[in-house]
Tab-separated table of C-alpha atoms and ligand atoms in Angstrom:
chain	number	residue	atom	x	y	z
O	1	UNK	CA	104.280	120.558	127.711
O	2	UNK	CA	105.121	118.477	130.669
O	3	UNK	CA	108.112	120.225	131.590
O	4	UNK	CA	110.316	118.857	135.020
O	5	UNK	CA	108.582	121.241	137.392
O	6	UNK	CA	105.054	120.620	136.305
O	7	UNK	CA	106.435	116.929	136.567
O	8	UNK	CA	107.916	117.001	139.915
O	9	UNK	CA	104.528	119.216	141.112
O	10	UNK	CA	102.244	116.410	140.010
O	11	UNK	CA	104.487	113.530	141.072
O	12	UNK	CA	104.573	115.016	145.136
O	13	UNK	CA	101.239	116.183	144.344
O	14	UNK	CA	99.822	112.306	143.287
O	15	UNK	CA	101.762	110.653	145.504
O	16	UNK	CA	100.095	112.496	148.718
O	17	UNK	CA	97.169	112.151	147.495
O	18	UNK	CA	98.159	107.778	147.072
O	19	UNK	CA	96.961	108.087	143.226
O	20	UNK	CA	98.735	105.174	141.189
O	21	UNK	CA	101.953	105.871	139.134
O	22	UNK	CA	100.745	105.742	135.373
O	23	UNK	CA	102.446	104.651	132.677
O	24	UNK	CA	101.643	107.261	130.918
O	25	UNK	CA	100.430	106.660	126.521
O	26	UNK	CA	101.157	102.902	127.636
O	27	UNK	CA	102.355	101.834	124.592
O	28	UNK	CA	99.290	101.366	122.947
O	29	UNK	CA	99.308	101.095	118.370
O	30	UNK	CA	97.579	103.727	116.486
O	31	UNK	CA	95.062	102.410	114.046
O	32	UNK	CA	92.072	104.032	111.789
O	33	UNK	CA	89.052	104.321	111.721
O	34	UNK	CA	88.235	103.157	115.643
O	35	UNK	CA	85.486	103.726	118.007
O	36	UNK	CA	86.210	103.532	121.518
O	37	UNK	CA	82.976	103.736	124.286
O	38	UNK	CA	82.440	104.210	128.209
O	39	UNK	CA	82.038	100.771	130.163
O	40	UNK	CA	82.114	97.753	128.253
O	41	UNK	CA	78.238	97.873	127.558
O	42	UNK	CA	80.588	100.048	124.818
O	43	UNK	CA	80.962	96.951	123.163
O	44	UNK	CA	77.447	96.017	121.112
O	45	UNK	CA	77.481	99.995	120.533
O	46	UNK	CA	80.831	99.869	119.115
O	47	UNK	CA	79.632	96.582	117.153
O	48	UNK	CA	77.405	98.863	115.393
O	49	UNK	CA	79.592	102.213	114.815
O	50	UNK	CA	81.990	99.683	112.898
O	51	UNK	CA	79.636	98.466	110.329
O	52	UNK	CA	79.524	102.009	108.897
O	53	UNK	CA	82.982	103.161	109.671
O	54	UNK	CA	83.809	99.831	108.209
O	55	UNK	CA	82.055	100.760	105.107
O	56	UNK	CA	83.444	103.965	105.002
O	57	UNK	CA	80.875	105.807	106.305
O	58	UNK	CA	81.134	109.268	108.266
O	59	UNK	CA	82.300	109.420	112.342
O	60	UNK	CA	78.886	110.743	112.959
O	61	UNK	CA	76.704	108.633	111.307
O	62	UNK	CA	78.674	106.058	112.892
O	63	UNK	CA	78.851	107.434	116.617
O	64	UNK	CA	74.508	108.072	116.577
O	65	UNK	CA	74.094	104.798	114.604
O	66	UNK	CA	76.406	102.933	117.885
O	67	UNK	CA	75.124	104.712	120.650
O	68	UNK	CA	71.576	103.925	119.320
O	69	UNK	CA	71.903	100.391	120.592
O	70	UNK	CA	71.639	101.501	124.789
O	71	UNK	CA	69.653	103.932	124.284
O	72	UNK	CA	66.629	101.474	122.842
O	73	UNK	CA	67.488	98.803	125.340
O	74	UNK	CA	65.420	98.419	128.211
O	75	UNK	CA	67.648	96.617	129.683
O	76	UNK	CA	70.277	99.539	130.123
O	77	UNK	CA	68.514	101.678	133.122
O	78	UNK	CA	70.784	104.695	132.519
O	79	UNK	CA	70.412	105.441	128.808
O	80	UNK	CA	66.946	105.993	127.213
O	81	UNK	CA	64.217	104.180	127.146
O	82	UNK	CA	64.102	102.547	130.681
O	83	UNK	CA	66.480	105.352	132.048
O	84	UNK	CA	65.822	105.395	136.346
O	85	UNK	CA	64.130	108.477	136.177
O	86	UNK	CA	64.207	111.546	138.322
O	87	UNK	CA	62.768	111.845	141.570
O	88	UNK	CA	59.273	112.780	139.881
O	89	UNK	CA	59.364	109.388	138.051
O	90	UNK	CA	59.758	111.594	135.170
O	91	UNK	CA	62.676	110.151	132.472
O	92	UNK	CA	64.942	112.924	131.840
O	93	UNK	CA	67.722	112.418	128.063
O	94	UNK	CA	70.916	114.342	128.207
O	95	UNK	CA	72.693	113.887	124.591
O	96	UNK	CA	75.084	115.273	121.907
O	97	UNK	CA	76.787	114.556	119.598
O	98	UNK	CA	79.946	116.484	117.880
O	99	UNK	CA	81.716	116.302	114.801
O	100	UNK	CA	85.576	117.234	115.091
O	101	UNK	CA	85.989	118.241	111.255
O	102	UNK	CA	83.981	122.233	111.412
O	103	UNK	CA	83.021	122.120	114.857
O	104	UNK	CA	79.916	121.768	114.344
O	105	UNK	CA	77.622	120.230	117.598
O	106	UNK	CA	74.513	119.642	119.042
O	107	UNK	CA	72.429	118.729	122.042
O	108	UNK	CA	69.480	118.176	123.826
O	109	UNK	CA	68.902	118.120	127.507
O	110	UNK	CA	65.846	116.993	130.056
O	111	UNK	CA	63.957	115.548	127.194
O	112	UNK	CA	61.236	113.224	127.897
O	113	UNK	CA	59.193	110.554	125.596
O	114	UNK	CA	62.071	111.080	122.987
O	115	UNK	CA	63.543	106.640	122.763
O	116	UNK	CA	66.562	108.331	120.693
O	117	UNK	CA	67.422	111.908	121.806
O	118	UNK	CA	70.841	111.435	119.763
O	119	UNK	CA	69.203	111.583	117.008
O	120	UNK	CA	67.085	114.811	117.892
O	121	UNK	CA	70.670	115.873	118.851
O	122	UNK	CA	71.980	115.413	115.086
O	123	UNK	CA	68.746	117.254	114.007
O	124	UNK	CA	70.410	120.087	116.239
O	125	UNK	CA	73.365	120.000	115.062
O	126	UNK	CA	72.831	119.970	111.179
O	127	UNK	CA	68.932	121.340	110.742
O	128	UNK	CA	69.173	124.258	113.165
O	129	UNK	CA	70.618	127.458	113.962
O	130	UNK	CA	71.617	126.369	117.757
O	131	UNK	CA	73.109	124.185	119.352
O	132	UNK	CA	71.416	123.206	122.636
O	133	UNK	CA	67.248	122.467	122.564
O	134	UNK	CA	66.115	121.830	126.453
O	135	UNK	CA	63.283	120.327	127.745
O	136	UNK	CA	59.968	121.664	126.513
O	137	UNK	CA	62.143	123.009	123.036
O	138	UNK	CA	63.401	119.886	122.500
O	139	UNK	CA	60.410	117.750	122.558
O	140	UNK	CA	58.308	120.510	120.707
O	141	UNK	CA	61.596	120.172	117.919
O	142	UNK	CA	61.427	116.386	118.349
O	143	UNK	CA	57.221	115.857	117.222
O	144	UNK	CA	57.567	118.600	114.357
O	145	UNK	CA	60.685	116.179	112.964
O	146	UNK	CA	58.570	113.039	113.141
O	147	UNK	CA	59.688	111.514	116.199
O	148	UNK	CA	57.240	109.739	118.075
O	149	UNK	CA	55.749	110.572	121.636
O	150	UNK	CA	56.672	106.776	123.780
O	151	UNK	CA	56.117	106.196	127.615
O	152	UNK	CA	60.057	105.880	128.573
O	153	UNK	CA	59.169	104.645	132.163
O	154	UNK	CA	59.315	100.955	131.686
O	155	UNK	CA	57.459	98.809	134.581
O	156	UNK	CA	61.409	97.300	135.946
O	157	UNK	CA	62.615	101.216	136.408
O	158	UNK	CA	59.364	102.414	137.865
O	159	UNK	CA	59.538	100.545	140.429
O	160	UNK	CA	62.836	100.889	141.357
O	161	UNK	CA	61.512	104.374	141.972
O	162	UNK	CA	59.162	102.896	143.785
O	163	UNK	CA	61.139	101.506	145.971
O	164	UNK	CA	63.578	103.972	146.473
O	165	UNK	CA	60.606	106.575	147.310
O	166	UNK	CA	59.840	104.938	150.178
O	167	UNK	CA	63.168	106.425	151.673
O	168	UNK	CA	63.906	108.856	149.124
O	169	UNK	CA	67.419	109.109	150.207
O	170	UNK	CA	69.830	111.240	147.708
O	171	UNK	CA	73.389	109.955	147.935
O	172	UNK	CA	75.047	109.475	144.873
O	173	UNK	CA	77.665	106.994	144.731
O	174	UNK	CA	80.639	105.828	142.749
O	175	UNK	CA	79.919	103.503	140.305
O	176	UNK	CA	76.257	105.408	141.083
O	177	UNK	CA	73.621	103.425	138.885
O	178	UNK	CA	75.230	99.346	140.618
O	179	UNK	CA	73.977	100.943	143.976
O	180	UNK	CA	70.228	101.592	142.678
O	181	UNK	CA	70.526	98.147	140.632
O	182	UNK	CA	72.341	95.544	141.768
O	183	UNK	CA	73.087	95.012	138.686
O	184	UNK	CA	76.382	94.564	137.419
O	185	UNK	CA	75.689	95.075	134.243
O	186	UNK	CA	74.295	98.473	134.728
O	187	UNK	CA	76.445	100.902	134.601
O	188	UNK	CA	76.294	104.860	133.570
O	189	UNK	CA	76.399	106.822	130.045
O	190	UNK	CA	77.815	106.267	127.037
O	191	UNK	CA	80.079	108.208	125.112
O	192	UNK	CA	81.620	107.407	121.970
O	193	UNK	CA	84.360	108.751	120.115
O	194	UNK	CA	85.567	107.783	116.593
O	195	UNK	CA	87.855	107.988	113.807
O	196	UNK	CA	86.560	107.240	110.614
O	197	UNK	CA	88.398	106.159	107.331
O	198	UNK	CA	89.058	110.316	106.475
O	199	UNK	CA	90.440	110.401	109.544
O	200	UNK	CA	87.845	112.582	111.261
O	201	UNK	CA	86.668	112.711	114.550
O	202	UNK	CA	83.375	112.571	115.920
O	203	UNK	CA	81.691	112.177	119.328
O	204	UNK	CA	77.921	111.074	120.732
O	205	UNK	CA	76.897	110.892	124.680
O	206	UNK	CA	73.343	109.757	125.802
O	207	UNK	CA	71.986	108.999	129.023
O	208	UNK	CA	69.188	109.340	131.441
O	209	UNK	CA	71.544	111.056	133.496
O	210	UNK	CA	71.852	110.212	137.296
O	211	UNK	CA	69.084	108.195	139.184
O	212	UNK	CA	66.175	110.038	141.023
O	213	UNK	CA	68.075	113.339	140.386
O	214	UNK	CA	66.101	116.935	140.865
O	215	UNK	CA	63.362	117.292	137.724
O	216	UNK	CA	65.550	119.541	135.160
O	217	UNK	CA	68.920	118.734	136.576
O	218	UNK	CA	70.814	118.390	133.659
O	219	UNK	CA	74.651	116.663	133.882
O	220	UNK	CA	77.209	117.053	131.837
O	221	UNK	CA	76.533	114.983	129.247
O	222	UNK	CA	74.688	117.370	126.820
O	223	UNK	CA	77.142	120.187	127.499
O	224	UNK	CA	80.057	120.816	124.523
O	225	UNK	CA	83.577	120.849	126.465
O	226	UNK	CA	81.940	118.818	129.249
O	227	UNK	CA	80.443	115.301	128.695
O	228	UNK	CA	82.187	115.308	125.122
O	229	UNK	CA	84.469	117.353	122.941
O	230	UNK	CA	85.958	116.560	119.495
O	231	UNK	CA	87.583	118.502	117.620
O	232	UNK	CA	89.709	116.860	114.255
O	233	UNK	CA	92.970	118.644	114.544
O	234	UNK	CA	93.670	117.042	118.176
O	235	UNK	CA	91.413	114.834	119.296
O	236	UNK	CA	87.970	113.427	121.446
O	237	UNK	CA	87.125	112.712	124.607
O	238	UNK	CA	84.405	112.070	126.666
O	239	UNK	CA	83.241	111.530	130.011
O	240	UNK	CA	81.214	109.215	132.374
O	241	UNK	CA	80.418	109.482	136.305
O	242	UNK	CA	79.318	112.692	138.314
O	243	UNK	CA	78.188	115.026	135.513
O	244	UNK	CA	78.541	117.907	138.894
O	245	UNK	CA	82.383	117.521	138.547
O	246	UNK	CA	82.637	117.411	134.836
O	247	UNK	CA	80.607	120.335	134.347
O	248	UNK	CA	83.230	122.424	136.355
O	249	UNK	CA	85.478	121.325	135.193
O	250	UNK	CA	84.648	121.549	131.405
O	251	UNK	CA	85.934	117.560	131.567
O	252	UNK	CA	86.357	116.431	127.899
O	253	UNK	CA	87.383	120.106	125.806
O	254	UNK	CA	90.646	120.132	129.326
O	255	UNK	CA	91.677	116.855	127.900
O	256	UNK	CA	90.661	117.500	124.226
O	257	UNK	CA	93.032	120.738	125.096
O	258	UNK	CA	95.461	119.076	126.732
O	259	UNK	CA	96.665	116.650	124.067
O	260	UNK	CA	96.787	119.447	122.107
O	261	UNK	CA	99.713	120.266	124.071
O	262	UNK	CA	101.568	117.633	123.979
O	263	UNK	CA	99.659	114.731	125.901
O	264	UNK	CA	98.917	111.389	125.255
O	265	UNK	CA	95.196	109.959	125.384
O	266	UNK	CA	95.602	108.553	129.417
O	267	UNK	CA	97.853	111.538	130.456
O	268	UNK	CA	95.655	113.894	129.607
O	269	UNK	CA	92.610	112.186	131.067
O	270	UNK	CA	94.919	111.823	134.011
O	271	UNK	CA	95.658	115.707	134.750
O	272	UNK	CA	92.060	116.160	134.424
O	273	UNK	CA	91.220	113.462	137.245
O	274	UNK	CA	93.605	114.651	139.290
O	275	UNK	CA	92.326	118.576	138.892
O	276	UNK	CA	88.802	117.451	140.380
O	277	UNK	CA	90.677	115.624	142.931
O	278	UNK	CA	92.904	118.683	144.279
O	279	UNK	CA	90.210	120.750	144.178
O	280	UNK	CA	88.129	119.151	146.469
O	281	UNK	CA	90.101	115.977	147.532
O	282	UNK	CA	87.044	115.608	150.217
O	283	UNK	CA	84.414	115.319	147.832
O	284	UNK	CA	86.321	113.091	145.337
O	285	UNK	CA	86.573	110.380	147.787
O	286	UNK	CA	82.992	109.733	147.657
O	287	UNK	CA	82.612	110.420	143.717
O	288	UNK	CA	83.420	108.546	140.709
O	289	UNK	CA	84.533	110.320	137.086
O	290	UNK	CA	86.311	108.734	134.099
O	291	UNK	CA	87.087	110.235	130.893
O	292	UNK	CA	88.171	108.515	127.929
O	293	UNK	CA	90.249	110.367	125.165
O	294	UNK	CA	91.466	109.034	121.393
O	295	UNK	CA	93.650	111.867	119.764
O	296	UNK	CA	94.173	111.620	115.801
O	297	UNK	CA	96.651	109.105	115.556
O	298	UNK	CA	94.189	106.956	116.773
O	299	UNK	CA	95.825	106.470	120.013
O	300	UNK	CA	93.407	106.431	123.080
O	301	UNK	CA	93.549	106.038	126.983
O	302	UNK	CA	91.158	106.191	129.967
O	303	UNK	CA	91.826	107.470	133.353
O	304	UNK	CA	88.975	107.678	136.552
O	305	UNK	CA	89.248	108.958	140.152
O	306	UNK	CA	88.597	105.064	141.269
O	307	UNK	CA	88.694	101.471	140.510
O	308	UNK	CA	85.706	100.306	138.107
O	309	UNK	CA	85.804	101.978	134.743
O	310	UNK	CA	86.313	100.579	131.702
O	311	UNK	CA	85.764	100.671	128.405
O	312	UNK	CA	85.148	99.292	124.944
O	313	UNK	CA	87.822	99.438	121.675
O	314	UNK	CA	86.808	98.344	118.362
O	315	UNK	CA	89.167	98.352	115.343
O	316	UNK	CA	90.940	96.465	112.622
O	317	UNK	CA	93.148	95.303	115.323
O	318	UNK	CA	91.303	94.189	118.479
O	319	UNK	CA	87.930	94.244	119.666
O	320	UNK	CA	89.066	94.542	123.515
O	321	UNK	CA	86.900	95.862	126.763
O	322	UNK	CA	90.505	97.992	128.671
O	323	UNK	CA	90.231	98.208	132.703
O	324	UNK	CA	91.449	102.393	133.205
O	325	UNK	CA	93.465	103.299	135.403
O	326	UNK	CA	92.119	105.104	138.356
O	327	UNK	CA	93.945	108.217	140.616
O	328	UNK	CA	93.037	106.845	144.472
O	329	UNK	CA	92.754	103.246	146.451
O	330	UNK	CA	89.323	103.800	147.557
Z	401	SD4	C1	75.307	112.496	134.956
Z	401	SD4	N1	77.586	111.833	134.002
Z	401	SD4	O1	74.670	113.018	134.292
Z	401	SD4	C2	75.961	111.391	133.690
Z	401	SD4	C3	75.283	110.464	134.016
Z	401	SD4	C4	76.570	109.205	134.513
Z	401	SD4	O2	77.032	108.364	136.326
Z	401	SD4	O3	77.178	109.181	133.741
Z	401	SD4	N2	76.293	108.769	135.627
Z	401	SD4	O4	76.108	113.244	135.271
């Protein structure tokens, strides 16, 4: 629980860092079913998930259907088909899915040539004794299960990669994909978390990862507990931004555990962000991480290190983009 001593410690630390004051749990009305996704491109993904949620469908089916929208969208250069490649020109995808009812989960990492890694992750969850398949093994599993091989590197992403190769400088910056594409509508990973009509909670997370990463690099997005976590006893959380920081802090699991202790979704995201900043304030100035969380009552909230993170919400009451609060005035 947030006792007085902890509150004072957090307050003094945040004021030292110039962290903005959050009105935690800002009275956001609870409702279900509900689906929320990282970034404003989550709106179209939510609409697809909503069709299933509204018809009484299962949460894992809804989040899978939802995130398949940006996975197949070639204009989106940070998820799925059309994603920016690694520095060797290879598009490698990371994705995971989780069912909070029984903590079932599945994940693929560094998967090439498959348009919908989230569906492969779901199949890992439903049909194998494992949680995670990577690289060639994940591809082999996908092909054996009827997925077809596709060249994911679109002419636009290939052109951008060749442009990048001229200097080959790897300098990830805040809200990174915008730097490379110059396209304001191009955001990062999609993380989607939802509650279905029965109250069950789940989520999905999928990405092409950081543009021009080293070949073989895996981010937070396919790692259960880092990029995504869902436990129907409590809620769910997902993340976007610099995956290495999220992995170091087991970010999404941390957020869910903070909600278990009684923090609101926004307070829990804020504390997870503060942990990243506290352990390396200098590094935090140069990178973005955003967390998004939903509790079992249907309350939601978000928090990011820097300005610029937003998220999309769809329920019976609203279809809306919210701007996340943030910690540092960059
Ligand atoms: C990663 N978190 O691979 C993902 C990608 C992302 O800004 O969100 N990019 O680290």
